[in-house]
Amino acid sequence: NAGVTQTPKFRVLKTGQSMTLLCAQDMNHEYMYWYRQDPGMGLRLIHYSVGEGTTAKGEVPDGYNVSRLKKQNFLLGLESAAPSQTSVYFCASSYPAGGYSNQPQHFGDGTRLSIL
Amino acid sequence: TQLLEQSPQFLSIQEGENLTVYCNSSSVFSSLQWYRQEPGEGPVLLVTVVTGGEVKKLKRLTFQFGDARKDSSLHITAAQPGDTGLYLCAPRLNYQLIWGAGTKLIIKP
């Protein structure tokens, strides 16, 4: 009963370092999303994917890259970490959400990332 | 210009009290979802409302979508400590979910 699994759960980086956050889902969902959550600002969409091999920019994509090589995995990369990227990162997945579909998004438990 | 506003931002009440939290916007939405997020976890869907004026009940929680589909409310009757969490509204606009900053609710025993 895994659902959406994020690794790692915690990480501390120095400014300029790079890292990759991994998201895996076992629900055969087509859509996957990466969000960041900061105090008082709600969830902001970084990138999303509507299927294997496709990605698209969200609201705050700068400084991040993503890849969806396999349907079940969605990777978020920080090329050169900056203190402004200190946040809690959430991955989510859903069935297709186009049109009037109201499919729920299923979330992982987050990765807490600190950039010093 | 803030697209979505949730109020209050923070609410701390005693067990057994009633409360209402709000999600307001000037935009018209095709539907709206409410999620609850507990510390250290991701949000979990509570309900989806679609029709203007729609009311849905989930045990002691009552959700209402505004007649004009611009706002929504969540009413909790006889709040319990297990209701503690961050309540997020997420209306759908142009096929994407828009997330509010949430109402942090604490129910004291």
GROMACS .gro file of C-alpha atoms in nm:
model
  225
    1ASN     CA    1   0.000   0.000   0.000
    2ALA     CA    2   0.286   0.239  -0.086
    3GLY     CA    3   0.107   0.501  -0.301
    4VAL     CA    4   0.355   0.784  -0.364
    5THR     CA    5   0.705   0.748  -0.219
    6GLN     CA    6   0.957   1.032  -0.203
    7THR     CA    7   1.327   0.997  -0.131
    8PRO     CA    8   1.513   1.133   0.052
    9LYS     CA    9   1.294   1.264   0.337
   10PHE     CA   10   1.549   1.520   0.454
   11ARG     CA   11   1.856   1.677   0.298
   12VAL     CA   12   2.092   1.965   0.371
   13LEU     CA   13   2.291   2.112   0.084
   14LYS     CA   14   2.546   2.387   0.045
   15THR     CA   15   2.487   2.666  -0.202
   16GLY     CA   16   2.592   2.558  -0.551
   17GLN     CA   17   2.557   2.183  -0.493
   18SER     CA   18   2.328   1.974  -0.708
   19MET     CA   19   2.092   1.694  -0.617
   20THR     CA   20   1.801   1.486  -0.744
   21LEU     CA   21   1.477   1.414  -0.564
   22LEU     CA   22   1.304   1.089  -0.655
   23CYS     CA   23   0.932   1.026  -0.667
   24ALA     CA   24   0.782   0.682  -0.731
   25GLN     CA   25   0.413   0.588  -0.758
   26ASP     CA   26   0.259   0.242  -0.781
   27MET     CA   27  -0.096   0.345  -0.884
   28ASN     CA   28  -0.034   0.347  -1.260
   29HIS     CA   29  -0.118   0.719  -1.273
   30GLU     CA   30  -0.055   0.909  -1.594
   31TYR     CA   31  -0.005   1.252  -1.438
   32MET     CA   32   0.269   1.344  -1.193
   33TYR     CA   33   0.355   1.677  -1.030
   34TRP     CA   34   0.627   1.845  -0.829
   35TYR     CA   35   0.529   2.121  -0.583
   36ARG     CA   36   0.711   2.328  -0.327
   37GLN     CA   37   0.541   2.438  -0.007
   38ASP     CA   38   0.658   2.747   0.179
   39PRO     CA   39   0.499   2.904   0.489
   40GLY     CA   40   0.204   3.128   0.403
   41MET     CA   41   0.224   3.060   0.031
   42GLY     CA   42   0.047   2.733  -0.031
   43LEU     CA   43   0.159   2.474  -0.282
   44ARG     CA   44   0.328   2.608  -0.594
   45LEU     CA   45   0.363   2.391  -0.901
   46ILE     CA   46   0.722   2.353  -1.025
   47HIS     CA   47   0.688   2.106  -1.313
   48TYR     CA   48   0.443   1.840  -1.413
   49SER     CA   49   0.413   1.547  -1.653
   50VAL     CA   50   0.110   1.414  -1.837
   51GLY     CA   51   0.279   1.089  -1.936
   52GLU     CA   52   0.602   0.896  -1.977
   53GLY     CA   53   0.859   1.098  -2.166
   54THR     CA   54   0.674   1.431  -2.136
   55THR     CA   55   0.725   1.722  -1.897
   56ALA     CA   56   0.594   2.077  -1.873
   57LYS     CA   57   0.671   2.391  -1.673
   58GLY     CA   58   0.452   2.499  -1.387
   59GLU     CA   59   0.432   2.823  -1.196
   60VAL     CA   60   0.789   2.832  -1.056
   61PRO     CA   61   1.018   2.622  -1.283
   62ASP     CA   62   1.339   2.828  -1.272
   63GLY     CA   63   1.637   2.650  -1.118
   64TYR     CA   64   1.476   2.306  -1.150
   65ASN     CA   65   1.476   2.031  -1.411
   66VAL     CA   66   1.266   1.716  -1.431
   67SER     CA   67   1.260   1.385  -1.613
   68ARG     CA   68   0.993   1.117  -1.660
   69LEU     CA   69   1.177   0.826  -1.822
   70LYS     CA   70   0.945   0.567  -1.668
   71LYS     CA   71   0.573   0.605  -1.600
   72GLN     CA   72   0.611   0.532  -1.232
   73ASN     CA   73   0.902   0.770  -1.163
   74PHE     CA   74   0.933   1.148  -1.172
   75LEU     CA   75   1.269   1.305  -1.086
   76LEU     CA   76   1.330   1.664  -0.976
   77GLY     CA   77   1.679   1.804  -1.013
   78LEU     CA   78   1.838   2.112  -0.862
   79GLU     CA   79   2.127   2.213  -1.085
   80SER     CA   80   2.294   2.466  -0.855
   81ALA     CA   81   2.116   2.495  -0.522
   82ALA     CA   82   2.037   2.839  -0.382
   83PRO     CA   83   1.912   2.937  -0.033
   84SER     CA   84   1.583   3.050  -0.195
   85GLN     CA   85   1.519   2.685  -0.280
   86THR     CA   86   1.498   2.590   0.087
   87SER     CA   87   1.150   2.442   0.110
   88VAL     CA   88   0.943   2.129   0.150
   89TYR     CA   89   0.900   1.952  -0.183
   90PHE     CA   90   0.596   1.738  -0.255
   91CYS     CA   91   0.538   1.497  -0.538
   92ALA     CA   92   0.184   1.403  -0.640
   93SER     CA   93   0.021   1.180  -0.897
   94SER     CA   94  -0.327   1.144  -1.044
   95TYR     CA   95  -0.528   0.993  -1.323
   96PRO     CA   96  -0.567   1.229  -1.622
   97ALA     CA   97  -0.691   1.566  -1.500
   98GLY     CA   98  -0.794   1.736  -1.820
   99GLY     CA   99  -1.130   1.881  -1.905
  100TYR     CA  100  -1.384   1.850  -1.627
  101SER     CA  101  -1.210   1.557  -1.461
  102ASN     CA  102  -1.191   1.593  -1.084
  103GLN     CA  103  -0.946   1.319  -1.010
  104PRO     CA  104  -0.776   1.367  -0.672
  105GLN     CA  105  -0.406   1.419  -0.646
  106HIS     CA  106  -0.222   1.167  -0.428
  107PHE     CA  107   0.076   1.308  -0.243
  108GLY     CA  108   0.395   1.173  -0.097
  109ASP     CA  109   0.510   1.277   0.250
  110GLY     CA  110   0.753   1.538   0.122
  111THR     CA  111   1.127   1.607   0.116
  112ARG     CA  112   1.252   1.873   0.353
  113LEU     CA  113   1.542   2.049   0.184
  114SER     CA  114   1.766   2.311   0.342
  115ILE     CA  115   2.021   2.507   0.140
  116LEU     CA  116   2.293   2.671   0.348
  117THR     CA  117  -0.310   4.024  -0.698
  118GLN     CA  118  -0.385   3.715  -0.488
  119LEU     CA  119  -0.607   3.478  -0.680
  120LEU     CA  120  -0.723   3.276  -0.381
  121GLU     CA  121  -0.764   3.365  -0.015
  122GLN     CA  122  -0.825   3.131   0.275
  123SER     CA  123  -0.939   3.263   0.611
  124PRO     CA  124  -0.861   3.259   0.887
  125GLN     CA  125  -0.495   3.172   0.843
  126PHE     CA  126  -0.485   3.021   1.191
  127LEU     CA  127  -0.753   2.901   1.433
  128SER     CA  128  -0.714   2.745   1.775
  129ILE     CA  129  -1.029   2.634   1.958
  130GLN     CA  130  -1.141   2.396   2.231
  131GLU     CA  131  -1.274   2.049   2.165
  132GLY     CA  132  -1.649   2.051   2.112
  133GLU     CA  133  -1.673   2.395   1.954
  134ASN     CA  134  -1.800   2.463   1.603
  135LEU     CA  135  -1.600   2.648   1.338
  136THR     CA  136  -1.612   2.763   0.978
  137VAL     CA  137  -1.321   2.834   0.744
  138TYR     CA  138  -1.346   3.007   0.411
  139CYS     CA  139  -1.195   2.997   0.063
  140ASN     CA  140  -1.263   3.307  -0.147
  141SER     CA  141  -1.176   3.433  -0.493
  142SER     CA  142  -1.298   3.670  -0.761
  143SER     CA  143  -1.260   3.398  -1.025
  144VAL     CA  144  -1.522   3.142  -1.127
  145PHE     CA  145  -1.411   2.783  -1.089
  146SER     CA  146  -1.531   2.464  -1.258
  147SER     CA  147  -1.490   2.268  -0.935
  148LEU     CA  148  -1.314   2.285  -0.599
  149GLN     CA  149  -1.140   2.032  -0.379
  150TRP     CA  150  -1.065   2.045  -0.006
  151TYR     CA  151  -0.760   1.867   0.133
  152ARG     CA  152  -0.633   1.815   0.486
  153GLN     CA  153  -0.261   1.803   0.559
  154GLU     CA  154  -0.119   1.671   0.886
  155PRO     CA  155   0.233   1.759   1.007
  156GLY     CA  156   0.502   1.568   0.820
  157GLU     CA  157   0.261   1.434   0.560
  158GLY     CA  158   0.123   1.531   0.223
  159PRO     CA  159  -0.231   1.664   0.167
  160VAL     CA  160  -0.515   1.414   0.150
  161LEU     CA  161  -0.838   1.478  -0.041
  162LEU     CA  162  -1.150   1.530   0.171
  163VAL     CA  163  -1.412   1.625  -0.088
  164THR     CA  164  -1.478   1.762  -0.436
  165VAL     CA  165  -1.764   2.005  -0.504
  166VAL     CA  166  -1.873   2.078  -0.857
  167THR     CA  167  -2.214   2.246  -0.876
  168GLY     CA  168  -2.286   2.601  -0.755
  169GLY     CA  169  -2.464   2.581  -0.419
  170GLU     CA  170  -2.364   2.219  -0.367
  171VAL     CA  171  -2.340   2.095  -0.009
  172LYS     CA  172  -2.152   1.780   0.087
  173LYS     CA  173  -2.120   1.624   0.431
  174LEU     CA  174  -1.839   1.406   0.559
  175LYS     CA  175  -1.932   1.302   0.914
  176ARG     CA  176  -1.900   1.626   1.116
  177LEU     CA  177  -1.759   1.825   0.822
  178THR     CA  178  -1.992   2.019   0.591
  179PHE     CA  179  -1.859   2.164   0.267
  180GLN     CA  180  -2.041   2.421   0.054
  181PHE     CA  181  -1.962   2.557  -0.290
  182GLY     CA  182  -2.083   2.912  -0.347
  183ASP     CA  183  -2.375   2.972  -0.582
  184ALA     CA  184  -2.148   3.161  -0.822
  185ARG     CA  185  -1.869   2.902  -0.786
  186LYS     CA  186  -1.625   3.169  -0.662
  187ASP     CA  187  -1.601   3.061  -0.301
  188SER     CA  188  -1.642   2.772  -0.060
  189SER     CA  189  -1.672   2.707   0.309
  190LEU     CA  190  -1.594   2.423   0.545
  191HIS     CA  191  -1.790   2.393   0.867
  192ILE     CA  192  -1.688   2.154   1.144
  193THR     CA  193  -1.937   2.062   1.413
  194ALA     CA  194  -1.817   1.961   1.759
  195ALA     CA  195  -1.449   1.974   1.666
  196GLN     CA  196  -1.223   1.698   1.795
  197PRO     CA  197  -0.842   1.688   1.841
  198GLY     CA  198  -0.826   1.454   1.541
  199ASP     CA  199  -0.948   1.742   1.322
  200THR     CA  200  -0.619   1.925   1.383
  201GLY     CA  201  -0.435   1.998   1.060
  202LEU     CA  202  -0.387   2.235   0.769
  203TYR     CA  203  -0.699   2.266   0.554
  204LEU     CA  204  -0.628   2.354   0.192
  205CYS     CA  205  -0.876   2.451  -0.074
  206ALA     CA  206  -0.783   2.381  -0.434
  207PRO     CA  207  -1.020   2.507  -0.701
  208ARG     CA  208  -0.979   2.402  -1.061
  209LEU     CA  209  -0.910   2.683  -1.308
  210ASN     CA  210  -0.816   2.622  -1.669
  211TYR     CA  211  -0.762   2.247  -1.607
  212GLN     CA  212  -0.511   2.313  -1.326
  213LEU     CA  213  -0.551   2.315  -0.949
  214ILE     CA  214  -0.490   2.647  -0.773
  215TRP     CA  215  -0.380   2.605  -0.412
  216GLY     CA  216  -0.465   2.831  -0.123
  217ALA     CA  217  -0.219   2.890   0.162
  218GLY     CA  218  -0.451   2.703   0.397
  219THR     CA  219  -0.608   2.740   0.739
  220LYS     CA  220  -0.404   2.590   1.021
  221LEU     CA  221  -0.651   2.444   1.269
  222ILE     CA  222  -0.564   2.332   1.622
  223ILE     CA  223  -0.825   2.162   1.840
  224LYS     CA  224  -0.728   2.159   2.206
  225PRO     CA  225  -0.853   1.873   2.428
   0.00000   0.00000   0.00000
